[in-house]
PDB file of C-alpha atoms in Angstrom:
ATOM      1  CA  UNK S  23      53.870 -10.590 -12.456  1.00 62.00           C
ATOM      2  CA  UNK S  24      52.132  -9.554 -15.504  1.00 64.00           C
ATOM      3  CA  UNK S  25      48.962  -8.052 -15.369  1.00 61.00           C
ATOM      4  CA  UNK S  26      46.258  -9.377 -17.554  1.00 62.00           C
ATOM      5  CA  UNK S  27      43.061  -7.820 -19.323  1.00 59.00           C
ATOM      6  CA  UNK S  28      39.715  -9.333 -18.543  1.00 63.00           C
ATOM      7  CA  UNK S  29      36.849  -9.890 -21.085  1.00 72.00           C
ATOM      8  CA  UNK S  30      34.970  -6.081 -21.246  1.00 64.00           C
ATOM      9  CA  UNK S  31      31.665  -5.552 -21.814  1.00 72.00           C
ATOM     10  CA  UNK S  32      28.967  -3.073 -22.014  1.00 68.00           C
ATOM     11  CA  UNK S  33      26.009  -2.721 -19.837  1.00 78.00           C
ATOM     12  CA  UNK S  34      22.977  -0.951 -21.250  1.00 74.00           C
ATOM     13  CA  UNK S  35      20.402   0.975 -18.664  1.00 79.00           C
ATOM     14  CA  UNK S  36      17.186   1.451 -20.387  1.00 74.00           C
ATOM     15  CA  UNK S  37      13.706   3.430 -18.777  1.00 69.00           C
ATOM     16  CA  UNK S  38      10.837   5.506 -19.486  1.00 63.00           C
ATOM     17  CA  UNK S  39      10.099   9.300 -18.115  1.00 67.00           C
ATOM     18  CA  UNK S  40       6.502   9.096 -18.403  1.00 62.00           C
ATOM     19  CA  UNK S  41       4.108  12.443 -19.012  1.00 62.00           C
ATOM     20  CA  UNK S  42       1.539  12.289 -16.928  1.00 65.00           C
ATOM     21  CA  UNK S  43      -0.400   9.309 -14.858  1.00 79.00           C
ATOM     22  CA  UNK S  44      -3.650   7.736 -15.308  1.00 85.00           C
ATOM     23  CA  UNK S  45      -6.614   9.536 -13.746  1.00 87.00           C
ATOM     24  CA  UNK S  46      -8.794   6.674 -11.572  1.00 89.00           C
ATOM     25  CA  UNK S  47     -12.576   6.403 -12.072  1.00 85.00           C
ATOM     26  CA  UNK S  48     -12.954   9.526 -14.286  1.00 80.00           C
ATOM     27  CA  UNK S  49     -10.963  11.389 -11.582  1.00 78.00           C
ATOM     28  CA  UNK S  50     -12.867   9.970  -8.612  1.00 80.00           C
ATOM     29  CA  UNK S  51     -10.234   8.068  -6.735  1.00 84.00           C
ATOM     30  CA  UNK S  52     -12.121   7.273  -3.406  1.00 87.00           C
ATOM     31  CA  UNK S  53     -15.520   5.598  -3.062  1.00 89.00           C
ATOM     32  CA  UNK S  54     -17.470   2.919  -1.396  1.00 91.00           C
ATOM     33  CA  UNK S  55     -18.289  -0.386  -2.267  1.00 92.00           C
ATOM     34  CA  UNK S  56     -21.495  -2.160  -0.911  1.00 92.00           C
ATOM     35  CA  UNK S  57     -21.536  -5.538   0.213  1.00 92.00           C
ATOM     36  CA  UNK S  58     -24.943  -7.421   0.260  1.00 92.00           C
ATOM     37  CA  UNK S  59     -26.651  -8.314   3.605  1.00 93.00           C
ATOM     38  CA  UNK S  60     -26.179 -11.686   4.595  1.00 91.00           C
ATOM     39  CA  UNK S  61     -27.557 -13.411   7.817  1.00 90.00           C
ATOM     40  CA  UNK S  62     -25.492 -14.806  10.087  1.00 88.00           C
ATOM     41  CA  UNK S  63     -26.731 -18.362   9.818  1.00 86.00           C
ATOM     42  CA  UNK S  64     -25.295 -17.734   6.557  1.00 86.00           C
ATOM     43  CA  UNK S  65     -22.004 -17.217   7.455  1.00 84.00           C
ATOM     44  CA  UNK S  66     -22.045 -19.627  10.259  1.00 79.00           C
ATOM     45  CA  UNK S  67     -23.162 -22.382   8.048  1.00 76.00           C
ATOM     46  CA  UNK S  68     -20.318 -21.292   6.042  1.00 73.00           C
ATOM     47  CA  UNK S  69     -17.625 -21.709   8.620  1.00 71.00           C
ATOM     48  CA  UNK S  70     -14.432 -20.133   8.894  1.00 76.00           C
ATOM     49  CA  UNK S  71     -13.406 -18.585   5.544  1.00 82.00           C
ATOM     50  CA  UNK S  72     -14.183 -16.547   2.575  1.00 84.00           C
ATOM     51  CA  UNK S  73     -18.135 -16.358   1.715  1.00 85.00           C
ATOM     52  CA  UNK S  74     -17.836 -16.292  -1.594  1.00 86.00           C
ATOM     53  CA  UNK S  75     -21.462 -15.626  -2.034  1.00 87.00           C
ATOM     54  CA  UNK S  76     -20.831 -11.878  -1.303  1.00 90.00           C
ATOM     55  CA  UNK S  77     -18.214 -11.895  -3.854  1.00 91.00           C
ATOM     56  CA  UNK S  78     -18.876  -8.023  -5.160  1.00 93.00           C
ATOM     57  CA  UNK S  79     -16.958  -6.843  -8.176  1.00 94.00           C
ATOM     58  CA  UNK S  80     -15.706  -3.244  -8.096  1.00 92.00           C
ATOM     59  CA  UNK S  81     -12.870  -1.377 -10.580  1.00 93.00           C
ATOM     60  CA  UNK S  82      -9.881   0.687 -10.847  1.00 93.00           C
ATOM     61  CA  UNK S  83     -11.160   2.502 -14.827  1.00 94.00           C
ATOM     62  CA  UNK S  84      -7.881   4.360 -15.731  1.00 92.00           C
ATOM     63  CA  UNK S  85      -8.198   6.928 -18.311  1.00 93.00           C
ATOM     64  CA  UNK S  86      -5.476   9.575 -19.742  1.00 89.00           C
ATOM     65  CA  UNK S  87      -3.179   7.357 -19.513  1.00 87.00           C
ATOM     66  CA  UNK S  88       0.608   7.762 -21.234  1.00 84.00           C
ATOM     67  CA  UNK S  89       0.862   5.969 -24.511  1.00 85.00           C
ATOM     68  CA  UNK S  90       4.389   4.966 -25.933  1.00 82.00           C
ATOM     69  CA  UNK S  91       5.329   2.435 -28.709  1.00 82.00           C
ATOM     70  CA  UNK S  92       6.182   0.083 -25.540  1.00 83.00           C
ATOM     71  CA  UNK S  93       3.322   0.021 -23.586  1.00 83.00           C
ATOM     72  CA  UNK S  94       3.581   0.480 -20.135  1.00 86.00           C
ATOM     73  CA  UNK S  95       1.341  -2.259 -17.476  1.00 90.00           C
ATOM     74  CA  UNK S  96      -0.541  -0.639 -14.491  1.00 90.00           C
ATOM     75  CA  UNK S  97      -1.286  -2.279 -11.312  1.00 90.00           C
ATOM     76  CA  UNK S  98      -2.457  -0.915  -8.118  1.00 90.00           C
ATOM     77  CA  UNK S  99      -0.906  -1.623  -4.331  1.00 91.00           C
ATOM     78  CA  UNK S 100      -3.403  -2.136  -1.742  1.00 90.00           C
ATOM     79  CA  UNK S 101      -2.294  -0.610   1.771  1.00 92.00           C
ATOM     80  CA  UNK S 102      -3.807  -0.221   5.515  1.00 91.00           C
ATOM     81  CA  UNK S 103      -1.562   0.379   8.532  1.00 92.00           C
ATOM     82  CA  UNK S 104      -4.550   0.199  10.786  1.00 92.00           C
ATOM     83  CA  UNK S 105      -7.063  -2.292   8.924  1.00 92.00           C
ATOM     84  CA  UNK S 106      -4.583  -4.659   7.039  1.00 93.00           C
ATOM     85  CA  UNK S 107      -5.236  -8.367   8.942  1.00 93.00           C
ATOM     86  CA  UNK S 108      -1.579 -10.409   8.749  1.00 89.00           C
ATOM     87  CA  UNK S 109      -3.885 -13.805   9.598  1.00 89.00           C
ATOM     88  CA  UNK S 110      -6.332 -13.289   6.178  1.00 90.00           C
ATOM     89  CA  UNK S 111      -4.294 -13.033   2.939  1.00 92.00           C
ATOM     90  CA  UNK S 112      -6.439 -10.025   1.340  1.00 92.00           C
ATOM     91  CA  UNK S 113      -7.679  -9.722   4.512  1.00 93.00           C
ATOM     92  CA  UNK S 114      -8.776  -6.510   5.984  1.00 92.00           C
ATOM     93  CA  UNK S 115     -10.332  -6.268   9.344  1.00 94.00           C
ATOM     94  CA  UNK S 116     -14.058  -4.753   9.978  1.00 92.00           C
ATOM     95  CA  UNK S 117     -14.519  -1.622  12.678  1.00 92.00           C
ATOM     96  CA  UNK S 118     -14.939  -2.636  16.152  1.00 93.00           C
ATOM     97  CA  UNK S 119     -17.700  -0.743  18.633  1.00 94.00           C
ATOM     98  CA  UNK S 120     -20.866  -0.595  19.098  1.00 95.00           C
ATOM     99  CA  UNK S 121     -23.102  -1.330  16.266  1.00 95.00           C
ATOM    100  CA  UNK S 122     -20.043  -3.585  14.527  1.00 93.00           C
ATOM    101  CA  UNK S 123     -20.460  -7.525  13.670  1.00 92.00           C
ATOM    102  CA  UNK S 124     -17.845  -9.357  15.240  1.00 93.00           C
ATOM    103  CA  UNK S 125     -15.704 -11.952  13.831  1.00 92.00           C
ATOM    104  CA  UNK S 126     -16.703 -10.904  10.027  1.00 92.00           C
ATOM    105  CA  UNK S 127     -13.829  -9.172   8.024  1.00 93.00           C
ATOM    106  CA  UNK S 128     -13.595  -8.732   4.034  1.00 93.00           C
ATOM    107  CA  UNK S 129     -10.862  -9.973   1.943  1.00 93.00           C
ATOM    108  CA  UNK S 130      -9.989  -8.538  -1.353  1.00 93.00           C
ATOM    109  CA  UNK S 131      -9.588 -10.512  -4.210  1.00 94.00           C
ATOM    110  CA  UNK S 132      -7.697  -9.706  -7.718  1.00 93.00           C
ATOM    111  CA  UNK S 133      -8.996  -9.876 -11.203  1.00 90.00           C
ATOM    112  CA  UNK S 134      -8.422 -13.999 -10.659  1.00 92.00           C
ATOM    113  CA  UNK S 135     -10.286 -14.500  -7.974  1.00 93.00           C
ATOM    114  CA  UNK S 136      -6.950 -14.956  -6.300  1.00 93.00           C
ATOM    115  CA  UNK S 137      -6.353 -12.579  -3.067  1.00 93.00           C
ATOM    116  CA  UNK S 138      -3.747 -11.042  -2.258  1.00 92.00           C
ATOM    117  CA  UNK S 139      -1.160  -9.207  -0.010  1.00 91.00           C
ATOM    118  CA  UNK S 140      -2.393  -6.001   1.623  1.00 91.00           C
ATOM    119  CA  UNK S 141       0.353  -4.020   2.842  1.00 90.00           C
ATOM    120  CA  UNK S 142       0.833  -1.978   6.580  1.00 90.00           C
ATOM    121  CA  UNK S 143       2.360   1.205   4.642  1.00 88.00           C
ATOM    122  CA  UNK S 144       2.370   2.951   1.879  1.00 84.00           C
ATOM    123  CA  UNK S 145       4.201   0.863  -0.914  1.00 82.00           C
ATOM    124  CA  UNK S 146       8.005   1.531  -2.093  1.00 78.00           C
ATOM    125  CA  UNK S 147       9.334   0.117  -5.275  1.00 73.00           C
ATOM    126  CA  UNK S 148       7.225  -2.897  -6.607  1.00 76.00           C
ATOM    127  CA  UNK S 149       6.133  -5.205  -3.690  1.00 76.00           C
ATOM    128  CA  UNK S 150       2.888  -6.698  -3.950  1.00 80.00           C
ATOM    129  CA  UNK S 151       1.829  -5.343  -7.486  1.00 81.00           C
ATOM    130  CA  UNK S 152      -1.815  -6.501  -8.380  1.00 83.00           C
ATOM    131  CA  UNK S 153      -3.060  -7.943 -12.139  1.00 79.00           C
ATOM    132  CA  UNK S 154      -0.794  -5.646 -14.072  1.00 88.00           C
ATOM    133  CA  UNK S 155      -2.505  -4.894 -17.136  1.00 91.00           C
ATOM    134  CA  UNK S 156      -1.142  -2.739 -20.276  1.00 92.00           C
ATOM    135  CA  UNK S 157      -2.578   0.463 -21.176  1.00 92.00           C
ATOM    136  CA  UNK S 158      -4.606   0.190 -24.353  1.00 93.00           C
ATOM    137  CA  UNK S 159      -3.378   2.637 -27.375  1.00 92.00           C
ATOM    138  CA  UNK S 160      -6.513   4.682 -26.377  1.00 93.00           C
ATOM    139  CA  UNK S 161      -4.574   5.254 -22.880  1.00 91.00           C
ATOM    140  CA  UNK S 162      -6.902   3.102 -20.773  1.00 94.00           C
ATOM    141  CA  UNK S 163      -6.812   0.475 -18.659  1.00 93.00           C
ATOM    142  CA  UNK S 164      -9.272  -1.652 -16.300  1.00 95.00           C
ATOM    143  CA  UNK S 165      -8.033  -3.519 -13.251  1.00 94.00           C
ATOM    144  CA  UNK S 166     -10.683  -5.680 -11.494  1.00 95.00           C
ATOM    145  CA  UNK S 167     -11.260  -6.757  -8.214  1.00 93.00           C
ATOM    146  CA  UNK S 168     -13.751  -8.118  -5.566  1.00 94.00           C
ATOM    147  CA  UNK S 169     -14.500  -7.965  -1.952  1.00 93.00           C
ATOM    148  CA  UNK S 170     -16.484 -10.478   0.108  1.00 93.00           C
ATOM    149  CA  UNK S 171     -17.095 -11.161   3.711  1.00 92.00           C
ATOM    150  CA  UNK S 172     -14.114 -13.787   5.550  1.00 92.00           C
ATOM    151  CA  UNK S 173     -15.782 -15.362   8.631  1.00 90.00           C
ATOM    152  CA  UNK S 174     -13.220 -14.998  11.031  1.00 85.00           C
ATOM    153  CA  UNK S 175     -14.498 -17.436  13.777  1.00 79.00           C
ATOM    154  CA  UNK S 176     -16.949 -19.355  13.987  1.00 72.00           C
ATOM    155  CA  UNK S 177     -19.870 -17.406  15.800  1.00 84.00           C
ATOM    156  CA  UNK S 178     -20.168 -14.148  13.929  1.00 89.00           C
ATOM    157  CA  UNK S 179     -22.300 -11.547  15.471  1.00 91.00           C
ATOM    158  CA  UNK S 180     -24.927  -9.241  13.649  1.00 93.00           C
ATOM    159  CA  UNK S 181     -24.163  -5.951  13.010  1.00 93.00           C
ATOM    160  CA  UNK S 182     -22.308  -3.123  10.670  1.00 93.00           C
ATOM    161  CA  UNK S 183     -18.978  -4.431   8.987  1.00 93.00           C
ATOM    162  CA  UNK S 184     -16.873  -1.386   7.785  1.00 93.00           C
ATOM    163  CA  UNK S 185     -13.505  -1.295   6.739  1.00 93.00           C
ATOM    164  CA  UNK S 186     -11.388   0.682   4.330  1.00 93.00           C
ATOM    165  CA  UNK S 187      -8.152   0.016   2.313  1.00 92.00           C
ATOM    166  CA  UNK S 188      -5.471   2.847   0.395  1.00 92.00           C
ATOM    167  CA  UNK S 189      -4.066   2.115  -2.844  1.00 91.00           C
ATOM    168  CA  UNK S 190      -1.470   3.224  -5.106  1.00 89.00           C
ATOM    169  CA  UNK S 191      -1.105   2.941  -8.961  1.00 88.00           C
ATOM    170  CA  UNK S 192       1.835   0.936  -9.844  1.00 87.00           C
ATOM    171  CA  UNK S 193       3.442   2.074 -13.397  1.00 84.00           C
ATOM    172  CA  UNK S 194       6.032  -0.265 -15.076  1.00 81.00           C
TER     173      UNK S 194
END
């Protein structure tokens, strides 16, 4: 038998080595965001879901960002091995203890309103990218969120509701 050539081609592999990364909130990565008080009747009238009246907008500002002719899009990854709650999309669950409402938890939402998935561990590769946004030609970039209260059950109890989430900045 004769051996036959097959149709060649050529596959091209493109990326981007980038200089440096965006600094977060003028170089302040961590800090708290304060929900309002709410009564419980409040929530109970509610029912089981999101209270959307607590809705409180907080930001990722990036600054120093790289610039290139392509701009790049930034998006964070939001991450919690011990507070992430698998039964509330977004959902992170509050501290237990003393002190601690029960059956009150916050869920994140995007820059959509939409929530979304909060990961067990710290993210590899692209899974669960939030609102990726370019970086300006001034090397900025804003990516918006909210958190609110998530009635859990129905019979919350009064008291502290305290939680925290990690995050990564996504580059692409």
């Amino acid at each position: 038998p004769t051996a036959n050539a097959a149709d060649t081609g050529t596959i091209t592999i493109n990326g981007q080595v980038l200089t440096n990364t965006c600094n977060v909130n003028g170089g302040t990565s961590s800090f708290t965001v304060a929900l309002p008080n709410v009564q419980t009747s409040a929530l109970t009238t509610n029912g089981v879901g999101a209270y959307g009246a607590s809705a409180t907008a907080f930001a990722l500002n990036l600054t120093g960002c790289p610039v290139y002719a392509t701009a790049i899009k930034v998006g964070a990854q939001f991450y919690s091995a011990a507070n992430a709650d698998a039964s509330v999309t977004g959902g992170l669950k509050n501290t237990t203890g003393t002190g601690y409402a029960t059956g009150v938890d916050v869920q994140l939402l995007d820059g959509s309103n939409a929530a979304f998935t909060i990961g067990t561990a710290a993210p590899t590769g692209n899974a669960n990218v939030t609102d990726q946004v370019a970086v300006s030609g001034t090397g900025t970039a804003t990516l918006n969120y909210k958190a609110q209260y998530y009635v859990a059950n129905a019979a919350p109890t009064a008291g502290t509701v305290s939680t925290s989430v990690q995050y990564v900045i996504n580059y692409q």
